[in-house]
Amino acid sequence: MKTHLPRMMIILLWIVGLSLLYLTNTGVLSFDKPYIYQYSQESPTEYPPVAFVNVNVVPMDSERVLRNQTVIVHDNVIETIGDSGQVQVRAEAVVVDGTDHYLMPGLTDMHVHIEYENDMLLMVANGVTSVRNMWGNTGRKLWWGMPDQLELRRHIEAGALFGPTIYTAGPIMEGSPAFHPMVEPFDLPGEARKSVIWQAQQGFDFIKVYDHLSPEVYQAVMETAVANDIPVVGHVPFAVGLDGVLASGQVTIEHLAGYIDSDEATFIIPQDQLDDYAEKTREAGVWNVVTLSEYPKSKETPAGMERLQNQPGMVYVSPGVRFLTPFFYTMTSRSHTYLGIDYPRRMTELNRQMVEALHEAGAGILLGTDAAQAYHIPGFSIHEELVLLVDAGLTPYEAIEAGTRNAAVVMEKLDEFGTIEAGKRADMILLAANPLDDVGNIQKRMGVMLNGRWLTEAQLQAMLAGLVDSYKPSLLERLWPLHALISLVLNVYPLCFKFLLKAAHIGERIKRIGVFVPTRIKS
């Protein structure tokens, strides 16, 4: 034991040191602030007026294109829209030639989770200029270092941080058993009322409800939310059911919860009553954020997982997230009770049928991705969602409307954004082709305007390249674990040696008084 303990300590230290060396050299372990803060510091805080000249405007107030227009942006606001021959361009304006190009409103992703600040770069680079964050970080999540979305919003509004406009729910209101260790459950109506009032006072935009709320607590949430003029969104609590939620005044339902059981991969409502429930949904005025693009990536085979790991957008995901994603993906997949290997295809078909029914009934459908789930890349996933909405029966105009005008309508912000009109926030995407012909044309970007700031596609790609470069560890990050390891060995080994000498001295004294002390421990 005397001779083995120092050796074991040194081996353990080498294992720890080499592990740290691996994690730092691959960028998994980093102590740098997210790149978005550096990018924001290097960005200008004031922008000149911008004139899009001879551009075809897709205003999204109706299914139409306004040809050969000039759009003037000044002080973050759309100032003027008119025929190019009749609108005078300011001398100091940056002129963007829009000939044969199309200008549409920026997209709103109605279901994201901002857990990594750099994700906001991916969103803007893909034309997402507004987001609805569906889990406001408080308490335990802030303690673990996750971002405060209210603080992010304040910095963005002040011009100190680059990112989309953020609308955010507060902490998830869930009952017991809570679905996640970071969630604090609400089992008493009084507790729920206090939380709703507190969230409204803090400045959260929505209350999000979840699966295990009791009917009594859910009712308390709804009543208190109405009294405090804050909308309720989220899941369909199991004990309340779809009929109860449709009658409650809840504004949106996420993931088609209540219609489809995503664990069992089956309909909750009778399959021969899809049209009836779609009609009930329309009559109730409830909107669905259907997140169709999430399920084709769920519970994949090993070959499917490899495909997900190599999808193009993964290069922009941090090494740390890429390192942890397979673990979280596997844990989520195991939570599904449906065991068939056809889970992704089965869920895709169930969702398609339900969206088809909702669309035919005229019920409201919104564009949302649940971005930041495993292998579901913020920004990039919005284009997958648009394609799947069209596959489910929406026209390109209707699919785009779900993430522009209708998003603003649901959040009661149509006077601020959602269409291209004078007086509205200047969030727009310039495209090389007409998005009303094909939603895939939204990926043919010439540039994005974010709150009045014009960014060419070349600038957006340079921003993404800077993000990738930021993941590469510096020489100091590469070498510090080795330095720390050598220091530990040099300091710990003498301590172990002194400890063993002292222990041996005590052992010899005990032997002298006749107590047996084993000198070797058998393994």
Short mmCIF file of N, CA and C in Angstrom, two decimals, residues 90-170:
data_model
loop_
_atom_site.label_atom_id
_atom_site.label_comp_id
_atom_site.label_asym_id
_atom_site.label_seq_id
_atom_site.Cartn_x
_atom_site.Cartn_y
_atom_site.Cartn_z
N ARG A 90 -32.48 59.58 -50.16
CA ARG A 90 -31.61 60.49 -49.41
C ARG A 90 -30.18 60.39 -49.93
N ALA A 91 -29.49 61.50 -49.92
CA ALA A 91 -28.11 61.53 -50.40
C ALA A 91 -27.20 60.67 -49.53
N GLU A 92 -27.48 60.63 -48.23
CA GLU A 92 -26.61 59.89 -47.31
C GLU A 92 -26.97 58.42 -47.19
N ALA A 93 -27.99 57.98 -47.92
CA ALA A 93 -28.46 56.60 -47.79
C ALA A 93 -27.53 55.61 -48.48
N VAL A 94 -27.41 54.42 -47.90
CA VAL A 94 -26.76 53.30 -48.55
C VAL A 94 -27.76 52.73 -49.55
N VAL A 95 -27.40 52.70 -50.82
CA VAL A 95 -28.31 52.24 -51.86
C VAL A 95 -28.06 50.75 -52.14
N VAL A 96 -29.12 49.96 -52.03
CA VAL A 96 -29.05 48.53 -52.33
C VAL A 96 -29.85 48.29 -53.60
N ASP A 97 -29.20 47.81 -54.64
CA ASP A 97 -29.87 47.56 -55.91
C ASP A 97 -30.73 46.31 -55.79
N GLY A 98 -32.04 46.50 -55.88
CA GLY A 98 -32.96 45.38 -55.73
C GLY A 98 -33.49 44.85 -57.04
N THR A 99 -32.88 45.20 -58.15
CA THR A 99 -33.37 44.78 -59.46
C THR A 99 -33.46 43.26 -59.53
N ASP A 100 -34.65 42.78 -59.87
CA ASP A 100 -34.95 41.34 -60.00
C ASP A 100 -34.85 40.60 -58.66
N HIS A 101 -34.79 41.33 -57.55
CA HIS A 101 -34.76 40.70 -56.23
C HIS A 101 -36.10 40.92 -55.52
N TYR A 102 -36.26 40.20 -54.41
CA TYR A 102 -37.53 40.22 -53.68
C TYR A 102 -37.26 40.54 -52.20
N LEU A 103 -38.04 41.47 -51.68
CA LEU A 103 -37.88 41.89 -50.29
C LEU A 103 -39.09 41.43 -49.49
N MET A 104 -38.86 40.61 -48.48
CA MET A 104 -39.95 40.08 -47.66
C MET A 104 -39.68 40.38 -46.20
N PRO A 105 -40.70 40.29 -45.33
CA PRO A 105 -40.46 40.50 -43.89
C PRO A 105 -39.53 39.43 -43.32
N GLY A 106 -38.79 39.79 -42.28
CA GLY A 106 -38.00 38.79 -41.56
C GLY A 106 -38.91 37.75 -40.93
N LEU A 107 -38.38 36.57 -40.74
CA LEU A 107 -39.16 35.46 -40.17
C LEU A 107 -39.18 35.51 -38.65
N THR A 108 -40.24 34.99 -38.08
CA THR A 108 -40.36 34.82 -36.62
C THR A 108 -40.45 33.33 -36.32
N ASP A 109 -39.53 32.83 -35.52
CA ASP A 109 -39.61 31.45 -35.04
C ASP A 109 -40.38 31.48 -33.74
N MET A 110 -41.57 30.88 -33.76
CA MET A 110 -42.48 30.97 -32.62
C MET A 110 -42.24 29.93 -31.54
N HIS A 111 -41.17 29.15 -31.67
CA HIS A 111 -40.85 28.20 -30.59
C HIS A 111 -39.35 27.91 -30.61
N VAL A 112 -38.61 28.65 -29.79
CA VAL A 112 -37.17 28.40 -29.65
C VAL A 112 -36.83 28.32 -28.17
N HIS A 113 -35.62 27.85 -27.90
CA HIS A 113 -35.07 27.85 -26.55
C HIS A 113 -33.67 28.47 -26.63
N ILE A 114 -33.54 29.70 -26.18
CA ILE A 114 -32.23 30.37 -26.22
C ILE A 114 -31.44 29.96 -24.99
N GLU A 115 -30.62 28.93 -25.15
CA GLU A 115 -29.78 28.45 -24.06
C GLU A 115 -28.30 28.75 -24.32
N TYR A 116 -27.97 29.10 -25.54
CA TYR A 116 -26.60 29.45 -25.92
C TYR A 116 -26.68 30.74 -26.73
N GLU A 117 -26.01 31.78 -26.26
CA GLU A 117 -26.13 33.09 -26.89
C GLU A 117 -25.75 33.07 -28.36
N ASN A 118 -24.76 32.26 -28.74
CA ASN A 118 -24.32 32.23 -30.13
C ASN A 118 -25.40 31.74 -31.09
N ASP A 119 -26.40 31.04 -30.56
CA ASP A 119 -27.50 30.58 -31.42
C ASP A 119 -28.19 31.75 -32.10
N MET A 120 -28.15 32.92 -31.47
CA MET A 120 -28.83 34.07 -32.06
C MET A 120 -28.17 34.49 -33.37
N LEU A 121 -26.86 34.24 -33.50
CA LEU A 121 -26.19 34.51 -34.77
C LEU A 121 -26.73 33.61 -35.87
N LEU A 122 -26.94 32.33 -35.54
CA LEU A 122 -27.45 31.38 -36.53
C LEU A 122 -28.86 31.76 -36.97
N MET A 123 -29.65 32.26 -36.04
CA MET A 123 -31.01 32.67 -36.37
C MET A 123 -31.02 33.81 -37.37
N VAL A 124 -30.28 34.87 -37.05
CA VAL A 124 -30.27 36.05 -37.93
C VAL A 124 -29.68 35.70 -39.29
N ALA A 125 -28.62 34.89 -39.31
CA ALA A 125 -27.99 34.51 -40.58
C ALA A 125 -28.96 33.76 -41.49
N ASN A 126 -30.00 33.17 -40.93
CA ASN A 126 -31.01 32.45 -41.71
C ASN A 126 -32.30 33.24 -41.90
N GLY A 127 -32.26 34.52 -41.56
CA GLY A 127 -33.42 35.37 -41.80
C GLY A 127 -34.43 35.41 -40.68
N VAL A 128 -34.08 34.84 -39.52
CA VAL A 128 -34.98 34.87 -38.37
C VAL A 128 -34.66 36.13 -37.57
N THR A 129 -35.57 37.09 -37.59
CA THR A 129 -35.33 38.39 -36.97
C THR A 129 -36.11 38.59 -35.67
N SER A 130 -37.04 37.69 -35.39
CA SER A 130 -37.78 37.72 -34.11
C SER A 130 -37.98 36.29 -33.65
N VAL A 131 -37.99 36.10 -32.33
CA VAL A 131 -38.20 34.75 -31.79
C VAL A 131 -39.12 34.81 -30.58
N ARG A 132 -39.81 33.70 -30.36
CA ARG A 132 -40.59 33.53 -29.13
C ARG A 132 -39.90 32.44 -28.32
N ASN A 133 -39.19 32.85 -27.26
CA ASN A 133 -38.46 31.92 -26.40
C ASN A 133 -39.44 31.25 -25.44
N MET A 134 -39.38 29.93 -25.35
CA MET A 134 -40.42 29.19 -24.65
C MET A 134 -40.03 28.64 -23.28
N TRP A 135 -38.91 29.10 -22.75
CA TRP A 135 -38.56 28.72 -21.37
C TRP A 135 -37.67 29.82 -20.82
N GLY A 136 -38.24 30.69 -20.04
CA GLY A 136 -37.48 31.77 -19.45
C GLY A 136 -36.61 31.27 -18.31
N ASN A 137 -35.33 31.56 -18.38
CA ASN A 137 -34.39 31.05 -17.38
C ASN A 137 -34.45 31.86 -16.09
N THR A 138 -34.72 31.18 -15.02
CA THR A 138 -34.73 31.76 -13.67
C THR A 138 -34.15 30.72 -12.72
N GLY A 139 -33.95 31.12 -11.47
CA GLY A 139 -33.59 30.16 -10.42
C GLY A 139 -32.45 29.23 -10.77
N ARG A 140 -32.75 27.94 -10.79
CA ARG A 140 -31.72 26.91 -10.98
C ARG A 140 -30.98 27.08 -12.31
N LYS A 141 -31.69 27.45 -13.35
CA LYS A 141 -31.05 27.55 -14.67
C LYS A 141 -30.04 28.70 -14.69
N LEU A 142 -30.37 29.80 -14.06
CA LEU A 142 -29.41 30.90 -13.98
C LEU A 142 -28.22 30.50 -13.12
N TRP A 143 -28.47 29.76 -12.05
CA TRP A 143 -27.39 29.30 -11.18
C TRP A 143 -26.39 28.45 -11.95
N TRP A 144 -26.89 27.67 -12.92
CA TRP A 144 -26.03 26.82 -13.73
C TRP A 144 -25.40 27.58 -14.90
N GLY A 145 -25.58 28.88 -14.96
CA GLY A 145 -24.89 29.69 -15.96
C GLY A 145 -25.61 29.86 -17.27
N MET A 146 -26.87 29.50 -17.33
CA MET A 146 -27.62 29.67 -18.58
C MET A 146 -28.06 31.14 -18.70
N PRO A 147 -28.23 31.62 -19.93
CA PRO A 147 -28.46 33.06 -20.11
C PRO A 147 -29.84 33.51 -19.62
N ASP A 148 -29.87 34.73 -19.13
CA ASP A 148 -31.11 35.38 -18.72
C ASP A 148 -31.70 36.05 -19.96
N GLN A 149 -32.78 35.49 -20.51
CA GLN A 149 -33.31 36.01 -21.77
C GLN A 149 -33.86 37.43 -21.64
N LEU A 150 -34.35 37.78 -20.46
CA LEU A 150 -34.81 39.16 -20.26
C LEU A 150 -33.62 40.12 -20.34
N GLU A 151 -32.49 39.72 -19.80
CA GLU A 151 -31.29 40.55 -19.88
C GLU A 151 -30.78 40.63 -21.31
N LEU A 152 -30.80 39.49 -22.01
CA LEU A 152 -30.40 39.51 -23.42
C LEU A 152 -31.26 40.49 -24.20
N ARG A 153 -32.56 40.46 -23.94
CA ARG A 153 -33.47 41.36 -24.65
C ARG A 153 -33.14 42.83 -24.36
N ARG A 154 -32.85 43.14 -23.10
CA ARG A 154 -32.51 44.52 -22.76
C ARG A 154 -31.25 44.97 -23.50
N HIS A 155 -30.25 44.10 -23.57
CA HIS A 155 -29.01 44.45 -24.26
C HIS A 155 -29.25 44.63 -25.77
N ILE A 156 -30.07 43.76 -26.34
CA ILE A 156 -30.38 43.88 -27.77
C ILE A 156 -31.13 45.18 -28.05
N GLU A 157 -32.11 45.49 -27.22
CA GLU A 157 -32.89 46.73 -27.41
C GLU A 157 -32.01 47.97 -27.25
N ALA A 158 -31.00 47.87 -26.39
CA ALA A 158 -30.10 49.01 -26.17
C ALA A 158 -29.03 49.11 -27.25
N GLY A 159 -28.97 48.12 -28.14
CA GLY A 159 -27.96 48.13 -29.19
C GLY A 159 -26.61 47.60 -28.76
N ALA A 160 -26.54 47.04 -27.55
CA ALA A 160 -25.26 46.55 -27.02
C ALA A 160 -25.00 45.09 -27.40
N LEU A 161 -26.00 44.40 -27.92
CA LEU A 161 -25.87 42.98 -28.26
C LEU A 161 -26.57 42.72 -29.58
N PHE A 162 -25.94 41.92 -30.41
CA PHE A 162 -26.50 41.55 -31.71
C PHE A 162 -27.46 40.38 -31.52
N GLY A 163 -28.65 40.48 -32.08
CA GLY A 163 -29.58 39.36 -31.98
C GLY A 163 -30.96 39.73 -32.42
N PRO A 164 -31.83 38.73 -32.59
CA PRO A 164 -33.21 38.99 -32.98
C PRO A 164 -33.99 39.62 -31.85
N THR A 165 -35.14 40.18 -32.17
CA THR A 165 -36.04 40.67 -31.13
C THR A 165 -36.59 39.46 -30.37
N ILE A 166 -36.52 39.52 -29.04
CA ILE A 166 -36.90 38.38 -28.20
C ILE A 166 -38.22 38.67 -27.49
N TYR A 167 -39.16 37.77 -27.67
CA TYR A 167 -40.37 37.71 -26.84
C TYR A 167 -40.24 36.41 -26.04
N THR A 168 -40.49 36.45 -24.76
CA THR A 168 -40.17 35.26 -23.97
C THR A 168 -41.23 34.89 -22.94
N ALA A 169 -41.45 33.60 -22.83
CA ALA A 169 -42.25 33.06 -21.73
C ALA A 169 -41.41 33.11 -20.45
N GLY A 170 -42.07 32.96 -19.32
CA GLY A 170 -41.36 32.84 -18.06
C GLY A 170 -40.96 31.41 -17.80
#
